Tab-separated table of C-alpha atoms in Angstrom:
chain	number	residue	atom	x	y	z
A	1	MET	CA	-20.762	-10.838	-5.725
A	2	PRO	CA	-18.324	-9.723	-2.701
A	3	GLN	CA	-18.745	-6.341	-1.154
A	4	GLN	CA	-17.378	-3.663	-2.973
A	5	SER	CA	-13.961	-1.889	-2.403
A	6	VAL	CA	-11.663	0.438	-3.364
A	7	ILE	CA	-8.170	-0.255	-3.785
A	8	PHE	CA	-5.345	2.301	-3.957
A	9	PHE	CA	-2.385	1.923	-6.078
A	10	ASP	CA	1.186	3.805	-5.966
A	11	ILE	CA	2.755	4.043	-9.384
A	12	ASP	CA	6.216	4.626	-9.428
A	13	GLY	CA	7.668	1.007	-7.975
A	14	THR	CA	4.017	-0.334	-7.207
A	15	LEU	CA	2.199	-0.640	-10.867
A	16	LEU	CA	5.461	0.340	-12.800
A	17	ASN	CA	8.738	-1.071	-12.251
A	18	GLN	CA	12.259	0.168	-12.577
A	19	GLU	CA	11.855	0.507	-16.603
A	20	LYS	CA	8.515	2.153	-15.639
A	21	LYS	CA	6.744	-0.876	-17.684
A	22	LEU	CA	3.467	-2.311	-16.121
A	23	PRO	CA	3.890	-5.876	-15.912
A	24	HIS	CA	1.403	-7.941	-17.726
A	25	SER	CA	0.489	-9.948	-14.228
A	26	ALA	CA	-0.732	-6.319	-12.757
A	27	LYS	CA	-2.792	-5.091	-15.656
A	28	LYS	CA	-4.338	-9.102	-15.846
A	29	ALA	CA	-5.154	-8.245	-11.659
A	30	ILE	CA	-6.619	-4.957	-11.812
A	31	TYR	CA	-8.977	-6.016	-14.521
A	32	LYS	CA	-9.550	-9.080	-12.752
A	33	ILE	CA	-10.569	-7.080	-9.308
A	34	LYS	CA	-12.658	-4.565	-11.142
A	35	GLU	CA	-14.819	-7.167	-13.500
A	36	GLN	CA	-15.424	-8.037	-9.617
A	37	GLY	CA	-16.983	-4.838	-9.084
A	38	HIS	CA	-14.183	-3.569	-7.147
A	39	ILE	CA	-13.020	0.104	-7.627
A	40	ALA	CA	-9.376	0.648	-8.358
A	41	ALA	CA	-7.939	3.760	-7.898
A	42	ILE	CA	-4.505	4.978	-8.268
A	43	ALA	CA	-2.873	7.274	-5.264
A	44	THR	CA	0.735	8.874	-6.468
A	45	GLY	CA	2.821	11.652	-5.869
A	46	ARG	CA	2.897	12.597	-9.962
A	47	ALA	CA	0.785	15.136	-11.693
A	48	PRO	CA	-2.081	13.707	-13.242
A	49	PHE	CA	-0.669	14.409	-16.749
A	50	MET	CA	2.232	12.476	-16.211
A	51	PHE	CA	0.038	9.284	-16.079
A	52	GLU	CA	-2.876	10.142	-18.117
A	53	ASP	CA	-1.902	6.666	-20.601
A	54	LEU	CA	-1.785	4.427	-17.632
A	55	ARG	CA	-5.091	5.389	-16.212
A	56	LYS	CA	-6.251	4.556	-19.902
A	57	GLU	CA	-4.704	1.684	-20.091
A	58	LEU	CA	-6.448	0.595	-16.886
A	59	GLY	CA	-9.709	2.299	-17.242
A	60	ILE	CA	-9.348	3.975	-14.017
A	61	ASP	CA	-11.249	7.326	-13.612
A	62	THR	CA	-10.785	7.988	-9.833
A	63	PHE	CA	-7.079	9.079	-8.404
A	64	VAL	CA	-5.259	10.856	-5.877
A	65	SER	CA	-2.470	12.864	-7.611
A	66	TYR	CA	0.378	15.074	-6.076
A	67	ASN	CA	0.664	13.103	-2.866
A	68	GLY	CA	-3.650	14.075	-2.060
A	69	GLN	CA	-3.393	17.535	-3.024
A	70	TYR	CA	-5.710	17.388	-6.307
A	71	VAL	CA	-8.286	14.346	-6.026
A	72	ILE	CA	-10.531	12.931	-8.395
A	73	LEU	CA	-13.628	10.390	-7.819
A	74	ASN	CA	-15.162	9.084	-11.278
A	75	GLY	CA	-14.036	11.820	-13.504
A	76	GLU	CA	-14.915	14.543	-11.204
A	77	VAL	CA	-12.289	17.193	-9.003
A	78	ILE	CA	-13.376	16.698	-5.201
A	79	PHE	CA	-10.538	18.319	-3.547
A	80	LYS	CA	-7.468	20.836	-3.974
A	81	ASN	CA	-5.154	21.733	-1.836
A	82	PRO	CA	-2.965	24.292	-3.433
A	83	LEU	CA	0.501	25.953	-2.190
A	84	ASN	CA	0.013	28.731	-0.204
A	85	LEU	CA	1.414	31.722	-3.007
A	86	GLN	CA	3.001	34.084	-0.799
A	87	SER	CA	5.087	31.576	0.667
A	88	LEU	CA	5.772	29.305	-2.441
A	89	GLU	CA	7.156	32.836	-3.588
A	90	GLN	CA	9.310	33.073	-0.867
A	91	LEU	CA	10.721	29.828	-1.358
A	92	THR	CA	11.431	30.374	-4.758
A	93	ALA	CA	13.433	33.477	-4.112
A	94	HIS	CA	15.573	31.564	-1.505
A	95	ALA	CA	16.603	28.719	-3.935
A	96	LEU	CA	17.446	30.899	-6.944
A	97	ASP	CA	19.823	32.248	-4.233
A	98	HIS	CA	21.144	29.208	-3.527
A	99	GLN	CA	21.526	27.920	-7.319
A	100	HIS	CA	18.784	25.581	-6.358
A	101	PRO	CA	15.741	25.456	-9.398
A	102	VAL	CA	12.520	24.474	-8.887
A	103	VAL	CA	9.488	23.170	-11.409
A	104	PHE	CA	6.065	24.929	-10.578
A	105	MET	CA	2.879	22.331	-11.046
A	106	ASP	CA	-0.762	22.596	-11.732
A	107	HIS	CA	-3.133	19.821	-12.929
A	108	GLU	CA	-2.298	20.915	-16.531
A	109	ASP	CA	1.492	21.430	-16.929
A	110	MET	CA	4.752	22.254	-15.090
A	111	LYS	CA	7.504	25.095	-15.628
A	112	ALA	CA	11.106	25.627	-14.819
A	113	ASN	CA	12.380	28.470	-13.152
A	114	VAL	CA	15.221	28.229	-15.150
A	115	PRO	CA	16.180	27.736	-18.574
A	116	GLU	CA	18.038	24.568	-17.757
A	117	HIS	CA	19.428	22.506	-15.321
A	118	ALA	CA	21.206	19.106	-14.907
A	119	TYR	CA	19.383	18.733	-11.463
A	120	ILE	CA	16.029	18.927	-13.962
A	121	LYS	CA	16.891	16.784	-16.535
A	122	GLU	CA	18.276	13.890	-14.481
A	123	SER	CA	15.774	13.568	-12.114
A	124	ILE	CA	12.625	14.479	-14.561
A	125	GLU	CA	14.262	11.659	-17.413
A	126	MET	CA	14.361	9.066	-14.423
A	127	LEU	CA	10.413	9.099	-14.647
A	128	LYS	CA	10.264	8.315	-18.227
A	129	ILE	CA	7.228	10.542	-19.658
A	130	LYS	CA	6.622	12.806	-22.150
A	131	GLN	CA	6.458	15.746	-20.574
A	132	PHE	CA	9.767	17.809	-20.042
A	133	PRO	CA	8.938	21.353	-17.932
A	134	ARG	CA	9.967	24.342	-20.443
A	135	TYR	CA	10.889	27.895	-19.000
A	136	ASP	CA	8.661	29.754	-17.433
A	137	PRO	CA	9.547	31.731	-13.928
A	138	GLU	CA	6.020	33.527	-13.946
A	139	TYR	CA	4.066	30.426	-14.234
A	140	TYR	CA	2.963	30.587	-10.604
A	141	LYS	CA	1.228	33.857	-10.816
A	142	GLY	CA	-2.756	33.304	-11.193
A	143	ARG	CA	-2.778	29.705	-10.969
A	144	GLU	CA	-3.359	27.192	-8.316
A	145	LEU	CA	-0.118	25.071	-8.082
A	146	PHE	CA	-0.652	22.082	-6.085
A	147	GLN	CA	3.198	21.063	-6.046
A	148	MET	CA	6.778	22.183	-6.836
A	149	LEU	CA	9.755	20.329	-7.362
A	150	LEU	CA	12.885	21.845	-5.569
A	151	PHE	CA	16.221	20.410	-6.916
A	152	CYS	CA	19.767	20.295	-4.877
A	153	PRO	CA	21.319	17.095	-3.335
A	154	GLU	CA	20.659	15.092	-0.317
A	155	GLY	CA	20.490	16.905	2.969
A	156	GLU	CA	20.440	20.418	1.606
A	157	GLU	CA	16.639	20.539	1.714
A	158	LYS	CA	17.075	21.300	5.389
A	159	GLN	CA	17.672	24.613	5.066
A	160	TYR	CA	14.274	24.636	3.503
A	161	GLU	CA	12.358	22.697	6.095
A	162	GLN	CA	13.260	24.891	8.962
A	163	ALA	CA	12.630	28.086	6.923
A	164	PHE	CA	9.402	27.597	5.370
A	165	PRO	CA	7.048	25.841	7.755
A	166	ASP	CA	4.229	25.802	5.678
A	167	PHE	CA	5.525	23.032	3.409
A	168	ASP	CA	6.483	19.445	3.680
A	169	PHE	CA	9.558	18.088	1.759
A	170	ILE	CA	9.363	14.967	0.788
A	171	ARG	CA	12.614	13.656	-0.953
A	172	TRP	CA	11.980	11.347	-4.550
A	173	HIS	CA	15.192	11.515	-5.877
A	174	PRO	CA	18.813	12.069	-5.135
A	175	LEU	CA	18.356	15.686	-6.677
A	176	SER	CA	14.741	16.318	-6.106
A	177	VAL	CA	12.327	16.891	-3.251
A	178	ASP	CA	8.349	17.348	-3.623
A	179	VAL	CA	7.014	20.622	-1.830
A	180	LEU	CA	3.637	20.025	-0.588
A	181	PRO	CA	1.493	21.927	1.560
A	182	LYS	CA	2.055	21.358	5.215
A	183	GLY	CA	0.167	17.762	6.570
A	184	GLY	CA	-1.045	17.228	2.833
A	185	SER	CA	-0.483	13.389	2.319
A	186	LYS	CA	-2.025	10.565	0.008
A	187	ALA	CA	-3.400	9.302	2.973
A	188	ALA	CA	-5.503	12.924	3.028
A	189	GLY	CA	-6.942	12.244	-0.317
A	190	ILE	CA	-7.580	8.908	0.231
A	191	GLY	CA	-9.620	10.543	3.092
A	192	LYS	CA	-11.560	12.799	0.946
A	193	ILE	CA	-12.350	9.981	-1.686
A	194	VAL	CA	-13.832	7.558	1.554
A	195	GLU	CA	-15.994	10.215	2.597
A	196	LYS	CA	-17.951	10.848	-0.603
A	197	LEU	CA	-18.096	6.593	-0.829
A	198	GLY	CA	-19.143	5.668	2.543
A	199	PHE	CA	-16.876	2.742	2.979
A	200	PRO	CA	-16.136	1.127	6.100
A	201	GLU	CA	-12.441	0.824	6.579
A	202	GLU	CA	-12.214	-3.003	6.442
A	203	ARG	CA	-13.352	-2.013	2.536
A	204	LEU	CA	-9.980	-0.203	1.554
A	205	TYR	CA	-6.766	-1.056	0.447
A	206	ALA	CA	-3.671	0.608	-0.590
A	207	PHE	CA	-0.788	-0.554	-2.382
A	208	GLY	CA	2.901	1.179	-2.157
A	209	ASP	CA	6.607	1.218	-2.019
A	210	GLY	CA	7.952	4.676	-0.955
A	211	LEU	CA	8.663	7.137	1.734
A	212	ASN	CA	5.389	8.929	0.490
A	213	ASP	CA	3.635	5.956	1.131
A	214	ILE	CA	4.314	5.930	4.636
A	215	LYS	CA	1.449	7.719	6.222
A	216	MET	CA	-0.990	6.130	3.309
A	217	LEU	CA	0.099	2.307	4.366
A	218	SER	CA	-0.392	3.092	8.091
A	219	ALA	CA	-3.982	5.238	7.655
A	220	VAL	CA	-5.364	2.388	5.185
A	221	LYS	CA	-6.651	-0.954	7.338
A	222	ASN	CA	-5.492	-3.520	4.536
A	223	SER	CA	-2.210	-1.937	3.695
A	224	ILE	CA	0.356	-3.713	1.378
A	225	ALA	CA	3.773	-3.147	0.937
A	226	MET	CA	5.867	-3.924	-1.723
A	227	GLY	CA	8.761	-6.518	-1.886
A	228	ASN	CA	10.800	-3.684	-3.517
A	229	ALA	CA	9.808	-1.296	-0.530
A	230	GLU	CA	12.475	0.186	1.857
A	231	GLU	CA	12.176	-1.638	5.186
A	232	LYS	CA	10.652	1.642	6.865
A	233	VAL	CA	8.008	1.787	4.352
A	234	LYS	CA	7.243	-2.128	5.054
A	235	ALA	CA	6.870	-1.862	8.718
A	236	ALA	CA	4.267	0.487	8.138
A	237	ALA	CA	2.207	-1.983	6.398
A	238	LYS	CA	-0.239	-4.502	7.622
A	239	PHE	CA	1.278	-6.941	4.815
A	240	VAL	CA	4.038	-7.541	2.484
A	241	THR	CA	3.876	-8.872	-1.069
A	242	LYS	CA	6.300	-9.711	-3.452
A	243	SER	CA	8.578	-7.091	-5.655
A	244	VAL	CA	6.867	-5.392	-8.502
A	245	ASP	CA	9.013	-7.628	-10.929
A	246	GLU	CA	8.036	-11.157	-9.061
A	247	LYS	CA	4.039	-10.397	-10.029
A	248	GLY	CA	3.636	-8.353	-6.670
A	249	ILE	CA	0.312	-6.280	-7.193
A	250	TYR	CA	-0.980	-10.311	-8.265
A	251	TYR	CA	-0.234	-11.957	-4.905
A	252	GLY	CA	-0.884	-8.795	-2.823
A	253	LEU	CA	-4.229	-9.075	-3.806
A	254	GLN	CA	-4.142	-12.671	-3.614
A	255	MET	CA	-3.016	-12.274	0.134
A	256	VAL	CA	-5.757	-9.923	1.070
A	257	GLY	CA	-8.679	-11.930	-0.359
A	258	LEU	CA	-9.667	-9.945	-3.148
A	259	LEU	CA	-8.237	-12.740	-6.163
């Protein structure tokens, strides 16, 4: 048996295609590396409740969620990095003044601070998930929140970047931005898992395609960008595989010698 490695997979645009479907080739490849004794893990910007079905389908119990803010190893929480509550309240007030809705997110659910909004509907529907944020403007009180969604057109997040230095803002949709604790990233979350496992960098792998994968692909020694990734994402990776719909996971694992 080869030495055990851990392979982190992004979800949207990496494991799942544009229709949010898992290609059979990707599922088969992941089961194959697990049979060989490797650890298949997920590294995503999604909340844990947004990919529970996928984890069950692939038999995965190790993951980095919320772009590194909530980390699970073998089914156990090993790291949490919640948003600063005072800054969160200030940002929410600022967003309301500018007619930009927000969604509060913890590890179990998400709630909107407005009853309904076209930006929220369009963005969340694109994810093709079961959950939709219901209205609860006080959901943040007494909770640890690991991410907020700020809904605004492209470019309008600049005012928030300047006004709220406690946070990082990462756009994932033309109408929506992830709001994270400053310095939080998938790379940092992966680091928490690697600390526990004690694996050398030569046995770490990561697949991704999005802007929120750049730090991860830059930090992980054996990094693979999907063929459907933007050029700046590909530039951050050591390897580039085919697109998600062209058996990109399968070919990428072959490329690095894991299949």
